[in-house]
Coordinates of C-alpha atoms in Angstrom, one line a residue:
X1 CA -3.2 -20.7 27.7
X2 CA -5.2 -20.3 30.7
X3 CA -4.1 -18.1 33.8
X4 CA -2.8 -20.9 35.9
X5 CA -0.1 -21.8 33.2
X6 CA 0.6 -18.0 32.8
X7 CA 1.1 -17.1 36.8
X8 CA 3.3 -20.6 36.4
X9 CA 5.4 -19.3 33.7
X10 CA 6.1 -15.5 35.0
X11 CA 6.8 -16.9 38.3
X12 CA 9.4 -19.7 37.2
X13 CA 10.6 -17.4 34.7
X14 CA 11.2 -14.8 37.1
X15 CA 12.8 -16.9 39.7
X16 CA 15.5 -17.9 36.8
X17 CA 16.1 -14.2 36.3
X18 CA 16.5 -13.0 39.9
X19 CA 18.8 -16.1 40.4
X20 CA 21.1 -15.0 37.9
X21 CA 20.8 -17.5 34.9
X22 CA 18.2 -16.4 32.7
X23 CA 17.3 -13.1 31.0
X24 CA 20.5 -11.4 33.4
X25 CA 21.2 -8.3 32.7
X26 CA 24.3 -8.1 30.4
X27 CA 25.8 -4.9 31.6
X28 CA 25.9 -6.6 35.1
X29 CA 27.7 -9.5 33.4
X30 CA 30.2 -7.9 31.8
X31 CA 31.3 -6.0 34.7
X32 CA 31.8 -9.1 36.7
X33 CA 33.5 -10.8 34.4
X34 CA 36.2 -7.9 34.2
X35 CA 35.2 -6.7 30.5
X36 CA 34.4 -3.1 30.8
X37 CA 37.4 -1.7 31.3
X38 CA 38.6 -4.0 27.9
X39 CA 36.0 -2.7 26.0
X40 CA 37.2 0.6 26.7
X41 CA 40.8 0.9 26.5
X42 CA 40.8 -2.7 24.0
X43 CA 39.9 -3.7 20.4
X44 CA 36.6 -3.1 19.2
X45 CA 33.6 -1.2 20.7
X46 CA 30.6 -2.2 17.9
X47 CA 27.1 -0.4 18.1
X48 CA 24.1 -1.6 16.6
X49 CA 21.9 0.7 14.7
X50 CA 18.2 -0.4 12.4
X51 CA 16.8 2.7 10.3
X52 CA 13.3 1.8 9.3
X53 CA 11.2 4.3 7.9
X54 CA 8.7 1.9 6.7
X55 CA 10.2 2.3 3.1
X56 CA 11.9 -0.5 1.0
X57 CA 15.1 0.0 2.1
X58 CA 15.9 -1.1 5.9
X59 CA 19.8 -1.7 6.6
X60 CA 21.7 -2.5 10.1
X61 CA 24.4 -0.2 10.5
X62 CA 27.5 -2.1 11.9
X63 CA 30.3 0.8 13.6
X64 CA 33.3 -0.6 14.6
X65 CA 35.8 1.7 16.5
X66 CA 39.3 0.2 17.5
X67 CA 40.5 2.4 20.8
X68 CA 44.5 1.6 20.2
X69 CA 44.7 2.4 16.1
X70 CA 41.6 4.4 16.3
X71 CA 40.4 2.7 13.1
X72 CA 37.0 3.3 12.4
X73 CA 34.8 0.9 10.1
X74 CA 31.0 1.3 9.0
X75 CA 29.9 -1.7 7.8
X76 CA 25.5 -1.9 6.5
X77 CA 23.8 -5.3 6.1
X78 CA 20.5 -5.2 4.6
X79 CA 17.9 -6.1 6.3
X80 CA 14.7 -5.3 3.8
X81 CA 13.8 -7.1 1.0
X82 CA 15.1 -7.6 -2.5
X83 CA 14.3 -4.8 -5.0
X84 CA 11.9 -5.8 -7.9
X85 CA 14.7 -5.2 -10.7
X86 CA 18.0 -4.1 -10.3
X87 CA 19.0 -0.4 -10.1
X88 CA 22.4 1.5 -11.9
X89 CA 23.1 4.7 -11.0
X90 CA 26.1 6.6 -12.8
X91 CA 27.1 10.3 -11.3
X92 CA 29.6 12.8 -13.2
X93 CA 32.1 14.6 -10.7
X94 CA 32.8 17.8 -11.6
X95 CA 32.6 19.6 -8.4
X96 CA 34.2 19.6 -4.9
X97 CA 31.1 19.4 -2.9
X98 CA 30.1 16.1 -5.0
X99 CA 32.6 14.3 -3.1
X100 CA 30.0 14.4 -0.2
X101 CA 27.6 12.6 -1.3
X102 CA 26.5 9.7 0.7
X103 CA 26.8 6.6 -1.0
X104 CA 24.9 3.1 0.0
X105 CA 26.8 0.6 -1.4
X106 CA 24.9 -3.0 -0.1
X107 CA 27.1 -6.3 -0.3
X108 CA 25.8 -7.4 -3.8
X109 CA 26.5 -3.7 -5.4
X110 CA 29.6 -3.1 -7.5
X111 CA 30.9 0.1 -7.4
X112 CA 33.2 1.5 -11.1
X113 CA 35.4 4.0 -11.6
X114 CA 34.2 4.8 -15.1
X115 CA 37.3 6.7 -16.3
X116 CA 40.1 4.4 -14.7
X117 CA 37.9 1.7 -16.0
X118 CA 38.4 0.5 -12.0
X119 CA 36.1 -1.7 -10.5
X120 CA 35.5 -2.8 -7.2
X121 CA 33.5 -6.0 -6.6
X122 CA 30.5 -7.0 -4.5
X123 CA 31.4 -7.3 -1.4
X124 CA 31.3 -5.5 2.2
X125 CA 28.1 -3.3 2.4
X126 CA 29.4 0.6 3.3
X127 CA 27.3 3.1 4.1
X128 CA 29.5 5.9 3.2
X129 CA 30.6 8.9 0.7
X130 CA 32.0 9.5 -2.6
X131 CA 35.5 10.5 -1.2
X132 CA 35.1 7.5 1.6
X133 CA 34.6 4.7 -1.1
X134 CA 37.7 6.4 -3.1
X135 CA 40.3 6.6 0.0
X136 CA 39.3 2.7 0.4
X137 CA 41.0 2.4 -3.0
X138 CA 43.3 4.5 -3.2
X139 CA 44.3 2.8 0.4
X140 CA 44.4 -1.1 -1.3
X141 CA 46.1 -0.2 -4.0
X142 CA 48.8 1.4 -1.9
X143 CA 49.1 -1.3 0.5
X144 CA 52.1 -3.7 -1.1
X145 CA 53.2 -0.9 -3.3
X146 CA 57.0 -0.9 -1.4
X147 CA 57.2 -5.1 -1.7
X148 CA 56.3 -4.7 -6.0
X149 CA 58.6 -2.0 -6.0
X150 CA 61.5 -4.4 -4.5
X151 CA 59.9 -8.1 -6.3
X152 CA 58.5 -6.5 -9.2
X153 CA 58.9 -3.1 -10.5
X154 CA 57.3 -2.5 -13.3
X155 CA 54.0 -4.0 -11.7
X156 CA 54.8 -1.2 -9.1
X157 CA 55.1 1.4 -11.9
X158 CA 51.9 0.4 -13.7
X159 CA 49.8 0.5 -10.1
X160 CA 51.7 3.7 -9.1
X161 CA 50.6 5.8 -12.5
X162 CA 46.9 4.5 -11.4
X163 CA 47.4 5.7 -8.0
X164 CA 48.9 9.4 -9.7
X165 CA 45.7 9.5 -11.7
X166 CA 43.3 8.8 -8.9
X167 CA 45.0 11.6 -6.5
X168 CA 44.7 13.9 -9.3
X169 CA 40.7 13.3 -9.1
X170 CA 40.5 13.1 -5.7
X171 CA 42.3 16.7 -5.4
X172 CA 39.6 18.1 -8.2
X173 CA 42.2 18.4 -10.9
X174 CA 40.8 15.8 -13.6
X175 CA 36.9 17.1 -13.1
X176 CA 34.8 15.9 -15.0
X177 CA 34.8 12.0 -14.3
X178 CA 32.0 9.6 -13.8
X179 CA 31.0 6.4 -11.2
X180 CA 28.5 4.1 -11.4
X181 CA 27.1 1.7 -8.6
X182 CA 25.5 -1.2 -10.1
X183 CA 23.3 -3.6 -7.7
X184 CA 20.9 -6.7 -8.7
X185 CA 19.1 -6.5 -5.4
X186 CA 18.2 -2.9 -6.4
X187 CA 19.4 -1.6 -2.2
X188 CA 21.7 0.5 -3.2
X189 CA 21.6 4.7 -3.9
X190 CA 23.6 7.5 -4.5
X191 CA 22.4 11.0 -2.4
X192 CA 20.5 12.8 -5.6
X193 CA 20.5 16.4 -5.4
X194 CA 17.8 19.4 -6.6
X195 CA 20.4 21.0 -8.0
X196 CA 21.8 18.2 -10.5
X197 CA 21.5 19.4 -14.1
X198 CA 20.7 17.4 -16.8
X199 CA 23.0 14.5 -17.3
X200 CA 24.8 14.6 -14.0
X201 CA 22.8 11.8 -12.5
X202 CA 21.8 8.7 -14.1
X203 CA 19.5 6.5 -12.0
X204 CA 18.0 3.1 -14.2
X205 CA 16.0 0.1 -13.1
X206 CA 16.6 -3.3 -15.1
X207 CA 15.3 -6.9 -14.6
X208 CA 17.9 -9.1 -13.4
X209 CA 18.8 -12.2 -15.2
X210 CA 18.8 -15.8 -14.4
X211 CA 22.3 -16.0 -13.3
X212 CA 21.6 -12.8 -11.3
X213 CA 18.7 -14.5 -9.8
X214 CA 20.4 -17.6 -9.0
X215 CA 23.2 -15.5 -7.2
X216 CA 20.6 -13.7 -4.9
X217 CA 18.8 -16.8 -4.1
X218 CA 15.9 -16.1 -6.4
X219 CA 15.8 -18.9 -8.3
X220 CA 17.6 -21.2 -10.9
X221 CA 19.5 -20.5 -13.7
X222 CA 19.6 -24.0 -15.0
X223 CA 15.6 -23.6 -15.2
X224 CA 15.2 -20.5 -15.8
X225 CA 17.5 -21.8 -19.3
X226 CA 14.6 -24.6 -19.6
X227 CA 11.7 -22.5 -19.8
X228 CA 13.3 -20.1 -22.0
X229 CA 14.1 -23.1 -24.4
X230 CA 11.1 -24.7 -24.4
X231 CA 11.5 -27.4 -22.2
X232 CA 9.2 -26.3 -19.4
X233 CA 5.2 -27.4 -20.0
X234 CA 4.1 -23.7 -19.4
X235 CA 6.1 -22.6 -21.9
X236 CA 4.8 -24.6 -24.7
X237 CA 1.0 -23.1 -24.6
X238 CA -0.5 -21.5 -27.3
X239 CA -1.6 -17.7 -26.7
X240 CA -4.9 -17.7 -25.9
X241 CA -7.8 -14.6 -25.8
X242 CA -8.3 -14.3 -22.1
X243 CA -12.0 -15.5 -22.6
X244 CA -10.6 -18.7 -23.4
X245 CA -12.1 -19.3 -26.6
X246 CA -9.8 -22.6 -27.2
X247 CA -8.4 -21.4 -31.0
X248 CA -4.7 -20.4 -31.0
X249 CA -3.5 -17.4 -31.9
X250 CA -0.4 -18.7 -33.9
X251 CA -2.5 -17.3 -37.3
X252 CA -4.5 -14.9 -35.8
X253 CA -4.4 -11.3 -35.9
X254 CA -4.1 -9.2 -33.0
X255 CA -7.2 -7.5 -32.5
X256 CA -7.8 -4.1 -31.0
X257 CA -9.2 -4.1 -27.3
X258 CA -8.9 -7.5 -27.1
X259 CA -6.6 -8.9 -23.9
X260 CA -4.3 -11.7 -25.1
X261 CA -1.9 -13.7 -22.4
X262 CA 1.6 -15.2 -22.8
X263 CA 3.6 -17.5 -20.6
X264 CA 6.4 -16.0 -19.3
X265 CA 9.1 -16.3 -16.7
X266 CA 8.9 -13.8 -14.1
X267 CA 11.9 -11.0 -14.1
X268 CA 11.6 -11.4 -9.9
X269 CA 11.8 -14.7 -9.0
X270 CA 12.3 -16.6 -12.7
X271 CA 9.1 -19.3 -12.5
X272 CA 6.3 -19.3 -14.6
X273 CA 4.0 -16.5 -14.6
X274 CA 1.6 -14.4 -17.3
X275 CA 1.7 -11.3 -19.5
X276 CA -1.3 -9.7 -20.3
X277 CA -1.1 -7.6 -23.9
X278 CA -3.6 -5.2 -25.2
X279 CA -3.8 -3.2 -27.9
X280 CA -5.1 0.3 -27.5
X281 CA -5.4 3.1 -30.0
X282 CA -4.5 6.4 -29.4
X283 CA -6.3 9.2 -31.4
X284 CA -4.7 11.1 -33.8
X285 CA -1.7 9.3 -33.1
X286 CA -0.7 5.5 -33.2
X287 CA -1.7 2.2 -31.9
X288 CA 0.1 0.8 -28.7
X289 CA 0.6 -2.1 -26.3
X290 CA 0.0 -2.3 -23.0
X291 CA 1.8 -5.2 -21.0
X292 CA 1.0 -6.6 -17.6
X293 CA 3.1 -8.8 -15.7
X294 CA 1.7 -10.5 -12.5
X295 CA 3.3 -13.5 -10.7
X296 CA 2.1 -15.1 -8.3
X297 CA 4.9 -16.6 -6.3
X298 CA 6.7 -13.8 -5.5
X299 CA 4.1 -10.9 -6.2
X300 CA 5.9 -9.2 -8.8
X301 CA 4.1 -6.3 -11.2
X302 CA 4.8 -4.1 -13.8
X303 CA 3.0 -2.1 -16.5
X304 CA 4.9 -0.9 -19.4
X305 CA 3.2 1.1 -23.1
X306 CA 5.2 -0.2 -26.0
X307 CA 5.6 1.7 -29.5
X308 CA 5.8 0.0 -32.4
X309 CA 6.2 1.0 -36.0
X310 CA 9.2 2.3 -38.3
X311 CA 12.3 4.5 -37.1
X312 CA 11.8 8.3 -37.8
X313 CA 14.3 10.1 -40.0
X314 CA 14.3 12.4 -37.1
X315 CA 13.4 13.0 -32.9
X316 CA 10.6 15.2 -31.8
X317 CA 10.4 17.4 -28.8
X318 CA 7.1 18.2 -27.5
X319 CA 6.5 21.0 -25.5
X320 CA 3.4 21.6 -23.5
X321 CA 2.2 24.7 -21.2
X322 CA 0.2 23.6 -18.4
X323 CA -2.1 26.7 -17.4
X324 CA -4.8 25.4 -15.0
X325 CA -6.1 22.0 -13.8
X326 CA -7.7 20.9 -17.3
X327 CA -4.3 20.8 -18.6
X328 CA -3.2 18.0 -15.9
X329 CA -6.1 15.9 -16.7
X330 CA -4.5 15.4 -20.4
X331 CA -3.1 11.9 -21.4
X332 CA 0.3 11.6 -21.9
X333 CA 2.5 8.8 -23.6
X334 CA 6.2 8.8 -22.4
X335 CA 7.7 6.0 -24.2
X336 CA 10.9 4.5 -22.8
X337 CA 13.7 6.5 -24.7
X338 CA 11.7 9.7 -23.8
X339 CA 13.3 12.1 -21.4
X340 CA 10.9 14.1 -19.9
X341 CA 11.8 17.7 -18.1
X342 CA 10.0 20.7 -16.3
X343 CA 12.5 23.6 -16.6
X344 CA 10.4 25.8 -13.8
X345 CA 10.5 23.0 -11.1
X346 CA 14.2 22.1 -12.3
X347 CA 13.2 18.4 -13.0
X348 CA 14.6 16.6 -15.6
X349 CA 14.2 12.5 -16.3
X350 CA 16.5 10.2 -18.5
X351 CA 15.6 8.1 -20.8
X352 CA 14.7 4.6 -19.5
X353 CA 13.6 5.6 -16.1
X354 CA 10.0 4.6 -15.5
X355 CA 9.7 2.8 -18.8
X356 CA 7.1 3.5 -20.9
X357 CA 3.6 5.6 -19.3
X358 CA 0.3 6.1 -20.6
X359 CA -1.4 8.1 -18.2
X360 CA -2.3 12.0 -17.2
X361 CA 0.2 14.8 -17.1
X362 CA -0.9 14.7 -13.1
X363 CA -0.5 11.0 -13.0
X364 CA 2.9 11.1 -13.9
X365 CA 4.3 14.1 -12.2
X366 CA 3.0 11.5 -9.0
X367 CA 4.6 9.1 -10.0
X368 CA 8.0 11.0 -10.4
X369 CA 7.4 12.8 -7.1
X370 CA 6.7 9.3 -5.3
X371 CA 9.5 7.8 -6.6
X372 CA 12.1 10.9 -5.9
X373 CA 10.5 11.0 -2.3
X374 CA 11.0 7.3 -1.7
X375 CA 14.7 7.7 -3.2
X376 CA 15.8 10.5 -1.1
X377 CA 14.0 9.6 2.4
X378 CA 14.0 6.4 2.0
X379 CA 10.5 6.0 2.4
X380 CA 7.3 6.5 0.3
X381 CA 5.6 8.5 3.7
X382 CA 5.2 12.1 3.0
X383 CA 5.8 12.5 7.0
X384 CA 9.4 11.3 6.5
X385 CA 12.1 14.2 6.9
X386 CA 15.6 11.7 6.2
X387 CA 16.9 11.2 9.6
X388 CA 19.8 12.6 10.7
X389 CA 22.1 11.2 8.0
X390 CA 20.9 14.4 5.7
X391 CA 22.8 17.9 5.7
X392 CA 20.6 20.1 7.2
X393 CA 20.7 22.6 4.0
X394 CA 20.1 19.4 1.7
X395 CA 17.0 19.0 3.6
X396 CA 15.7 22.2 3.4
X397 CA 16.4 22.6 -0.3
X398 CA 14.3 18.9 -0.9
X399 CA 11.5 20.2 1.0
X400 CA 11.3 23.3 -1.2
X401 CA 11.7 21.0 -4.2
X402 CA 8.9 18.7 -3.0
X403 CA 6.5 21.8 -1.9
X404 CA 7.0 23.6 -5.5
X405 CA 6.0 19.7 -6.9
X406 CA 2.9 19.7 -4.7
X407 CA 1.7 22.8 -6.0
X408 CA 2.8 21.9 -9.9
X409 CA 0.1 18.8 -9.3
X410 CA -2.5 20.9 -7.4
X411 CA -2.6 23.2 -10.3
X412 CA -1.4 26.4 -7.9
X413 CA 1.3 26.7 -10.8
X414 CA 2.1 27.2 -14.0
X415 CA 4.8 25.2 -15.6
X416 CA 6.4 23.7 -18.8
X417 CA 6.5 20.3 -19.6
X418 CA 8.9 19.3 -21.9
X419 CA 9.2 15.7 -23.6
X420 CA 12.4 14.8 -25.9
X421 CA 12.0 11.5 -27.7
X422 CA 14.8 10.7 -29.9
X423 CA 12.4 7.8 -31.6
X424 CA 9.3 10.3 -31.8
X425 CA 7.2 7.5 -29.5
X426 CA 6.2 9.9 -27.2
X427 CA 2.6 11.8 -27.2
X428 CA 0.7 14.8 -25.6
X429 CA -3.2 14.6 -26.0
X430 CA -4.4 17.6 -28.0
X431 CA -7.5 19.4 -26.6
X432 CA -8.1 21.0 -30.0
X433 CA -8.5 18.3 -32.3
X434 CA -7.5 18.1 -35.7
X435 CA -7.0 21.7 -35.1
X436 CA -3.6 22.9 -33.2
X437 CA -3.6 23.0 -29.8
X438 CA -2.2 26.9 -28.6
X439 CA -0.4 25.2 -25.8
X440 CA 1.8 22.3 -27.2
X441 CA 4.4 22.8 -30.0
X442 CA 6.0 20.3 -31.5
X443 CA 9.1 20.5 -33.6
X444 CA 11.3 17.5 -35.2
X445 CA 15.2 17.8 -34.8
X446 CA 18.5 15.8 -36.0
X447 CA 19.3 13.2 -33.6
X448 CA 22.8 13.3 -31.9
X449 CA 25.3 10.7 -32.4
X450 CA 25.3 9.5 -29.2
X451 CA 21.4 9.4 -29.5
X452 CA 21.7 7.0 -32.2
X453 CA 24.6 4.9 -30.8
X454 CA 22.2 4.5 -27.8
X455 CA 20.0 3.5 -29.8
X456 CA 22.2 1.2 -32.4
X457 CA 20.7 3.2 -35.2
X458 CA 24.4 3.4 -36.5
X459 CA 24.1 -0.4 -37.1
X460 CA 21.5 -0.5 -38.7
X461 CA 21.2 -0.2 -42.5
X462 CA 18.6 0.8 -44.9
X463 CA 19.7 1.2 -48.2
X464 CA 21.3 -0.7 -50.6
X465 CA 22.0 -3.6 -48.1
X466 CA 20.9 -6.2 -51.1
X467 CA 24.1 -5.3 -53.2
X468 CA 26.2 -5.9 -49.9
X469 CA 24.8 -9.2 -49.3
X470 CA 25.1 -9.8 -52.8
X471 CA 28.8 -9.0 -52.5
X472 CA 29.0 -11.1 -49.7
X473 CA 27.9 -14.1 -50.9
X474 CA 29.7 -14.0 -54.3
X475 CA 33.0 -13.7 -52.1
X476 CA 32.1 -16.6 -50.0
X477 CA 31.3 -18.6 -53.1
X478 CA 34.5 -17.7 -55.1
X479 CA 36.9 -18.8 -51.7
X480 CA 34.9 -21.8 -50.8
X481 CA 35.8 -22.6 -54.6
X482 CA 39.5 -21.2 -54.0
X483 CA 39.3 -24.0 -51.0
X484 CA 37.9 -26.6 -53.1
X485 CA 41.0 -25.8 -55.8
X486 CA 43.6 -25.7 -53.4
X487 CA 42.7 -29.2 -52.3
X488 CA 42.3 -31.1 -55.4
X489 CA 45.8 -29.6 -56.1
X490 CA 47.2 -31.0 -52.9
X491 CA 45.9 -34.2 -53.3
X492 CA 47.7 -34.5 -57.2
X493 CA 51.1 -33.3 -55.9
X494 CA 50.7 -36.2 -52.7
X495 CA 49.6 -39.1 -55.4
X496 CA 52.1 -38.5 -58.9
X497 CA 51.0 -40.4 -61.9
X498 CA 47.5 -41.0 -60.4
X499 CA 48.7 -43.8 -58.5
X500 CA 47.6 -44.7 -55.2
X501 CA 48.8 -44.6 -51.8
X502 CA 48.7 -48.3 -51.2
X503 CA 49.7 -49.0 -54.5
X504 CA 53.2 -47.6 -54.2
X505 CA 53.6 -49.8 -50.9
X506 CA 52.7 -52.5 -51.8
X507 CA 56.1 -51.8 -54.9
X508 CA 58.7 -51.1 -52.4
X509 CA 57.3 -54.1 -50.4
X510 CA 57.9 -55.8 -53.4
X511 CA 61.2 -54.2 -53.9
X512 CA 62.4 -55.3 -50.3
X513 CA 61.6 -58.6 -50.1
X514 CA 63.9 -61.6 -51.3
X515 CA 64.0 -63.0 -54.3
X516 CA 62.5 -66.9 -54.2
X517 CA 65.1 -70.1 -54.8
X518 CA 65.9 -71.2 -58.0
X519 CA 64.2 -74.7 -57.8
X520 CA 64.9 -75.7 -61.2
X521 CA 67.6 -78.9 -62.5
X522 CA 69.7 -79.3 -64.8

């Protein structure tokens, strides 16, 4: 655009604007068109707030303040982009003070009531707390109670032992109970704490489905059902080496170091992508698989280590001291139903979260602090401090948290790490090899019952599951000859003295018709 054009444009432009019909000032407007005082003393006053702190997460915060009822409604709407995989997070009550944790429930999150077995459907995005969401309910469900009690009362009597219930939890007298927020787009959170023990929060990442897909615009179920049946071309290719060596792999065996690819659907978006496989063996351990995912529509990766061989009679629980910066450069397996914990930083990790890790005891103390950082700001920028939406105190004891993390990494620290793998998949490299290492112990313990219902070891059987599916087909033999019996003996009582249907018929037709005229002379 040359200058000309540009004077030309500020100058019409500008004209527009000092005449009054373009680019007006709005305040100006509204005044002479009477409004200000309305917005005032009238319905709704609505401010418009964007947090970006160049993390995943950016949401428009909607307020809504009525001036005659003084109700007050925050409403969010996301404004960022979908998660990679979905997120669940599930968080035991058992304290007053838990009630104020902020909540970010986004419009595709559903929020449960674990306990009450209550759940509240996507909807309206609320950027709120524990106690907020809970008053919302406890409000709806309280709403028509007077017209069941009148129309139907033992609706109302049902709905009003619920109600009892939920006041007793709101007033701290049923603690412990749990809640769960569980959101395919992955935008939603519960306010973690440094203080949570073990157990109390429960934070996992899943990939989505294709009907979960189809309902966030990601894709379609319908092909997504294709490809996982075969019918789409990519799907029907033969595993190849990635050097392309043109012989399947269908009778092959898989050969260490050697990088094999799959067709796959993408967990993001749900079209055809690749998986990358590798086998790798660890010494003085066991072989594993890594897997690589890459798509190239949407931009979607992961990296998971997968364990293979037989279920252990029992867990392990390996225990490392970290003493200097030799120790963080030690490899580290944490397989995907390992929890991992560091009792002198006060860290402790479920099983599931991060999947499965090969990589250095620093490398993955990084990748937990990133991840916590990004959680709790909001933003992966070590500059971020939470914006003002963060108690002060909560701030100042997740700077401490982060700052004793820092110096766990830099090696200015000792510390424990602990990993508890109830499938005994995890591993700590030994520096002292075949010898023992002074620094790790390892010790194998009963797994709980919970552990193994996790697990669905309890439905799996071992022994003498040949006599039971011996049993089990002698009984199905012996009634599908019961069946065959009962039939035959239907079918003699229906036809007596073997004759057939048709022939009886055809006797009382016989039987009914008139006899012929006697023709004959005498």
């Amino acid at each position: 655009m040359d200058n000309s054009h540009s004077e030309f444009v500020t100058s019409e432009y500008g004209s527009k604007a000092n005449g009054g019909d373009l680019f007006e000032d709005v305040g100006k407007k509204v005044e002479a068109m009477g409004l200000s005082e309305a917005m005032t003393e009238g319905t709704n006053a609505t401010s418009l707030e964007t947090e970006d702190e160049e993390g995943p997460k950016v949401i428009d915060e909607i307020e809504s303040l009525c001036m005659n009822c003084h109700e007050d409604n925050t409403e969010i709407q996301q404004a960022g982009e979908i998660q990679q995989r979905g997120l669940k997070c599930v968080f035991t009550l058992d304290h007053n003070d838990d009630f104020e944790r902020q909540i970010v429930k986004s419009d595709t999150c559903v929020f449960r009531l674990e306990d009450l077995d209550l759940t509240m459907p996507a909807g309206r995005g609320q950027l709120t707390n524990i106690e907020g969401i809970l008053v919302v309910i406890l409000k709806d469900l309280e709403e028509k109670q007077p017209e069941r009690r009148e129309k139907i009362p033992e609706m109302y009597e049902k709905i009003n032992e619920f109600v009892q219930k939920l006041i007793k939890m709101m007033n701290g007298v049923r603690f412990p109970f749990k809640i769960s927020i569980d959101d395919p787009a992955g935008n939603s959170s519960i306010e973690p704490s440094p203080k949570d023990k073990a157990g109390k929060y429960e934070r996992t990442e899943y990939l989505r489905t294709a009907e979960q897909n189809e309902a966030l615009s990601l894709g379609d179920a319908a092909e997504a059902a294709k490809i996982e049946e075969g019918g789409n071309e990519t799907a029907h290719v033969v595993p190849q080496l990635q050097e392309d060596t043109g012989e399947g792999l269908e009778d092959a065996e898989i050969v260490e170091g050697e990088v094999y690819s799959f067709p796959a659907s993408c967990p993001g978006c749900t079209k055809p992508c690749a998986t990358h496989m590798k086998m790798v063996e660890i010494p003085h351990f066991k072989q594993v698989v890594i897997m690589s995912t890459v798509c190239d529509h949407c931009g979607y990766r992961s990296n998971e280590v997968k364990t293979g061989g037989e279920v252990p009679a029992k867990g392990r629980r390996i225990t490392l001291k970290v003493e200097d910066v030799q120790d963080l450069a030690r490899d580290i397996l944490k397989s995907e139903s390992c929890a991992f914990s560091c009792p002198e930083l006060d860290l402790h990790v479920q099983p599931g979260t991060l999947g499965g890790r090969f990589t250095t005891v620093e490398g993955l103390l990084t990748q937990i602090g990133d991840d916590l950082h990004a959680q709790v700001f909001e933003s992966t920028s070590k500059d971020a401090t939470g914006g003002d939406s963060m108690a002060t105190e909560s701030k100042k004891r997740w700077f401490e948290f982060f700052t004793a993390m820092e110096d766990a990494v830099t090696g200015k620290c000792k510390f424990t790490v602990v990993l508890e793998d109830p499938l005994a998949s995890s591993y700590v490299q030994n520096l002292c090899a075949p010898d023992p290492d002074p620094q790790i112990t390892i010790e194998d313990y009963e797994r709980t019952e919970e552990e193994e219902e996790d697990l669905g070891l309890k439905d799996i059987k071992t022994e003498g599951y040949e006599e039971d599916h011996a049993r089990e087909v002698a009984t199905a033999q012996s009634e599908a000859a019961d069946s065959a019996r009962a039939a035959e003996d239907k079918a003699s009582n229906t036809e007596p003295h073997g004759k057939s249907e048709a022939q009886s018929k055809g006797k009382i037709e016989t039987a009914m018709r008139p006899a012929a005229p006697d023709t004959s002379t005498e």
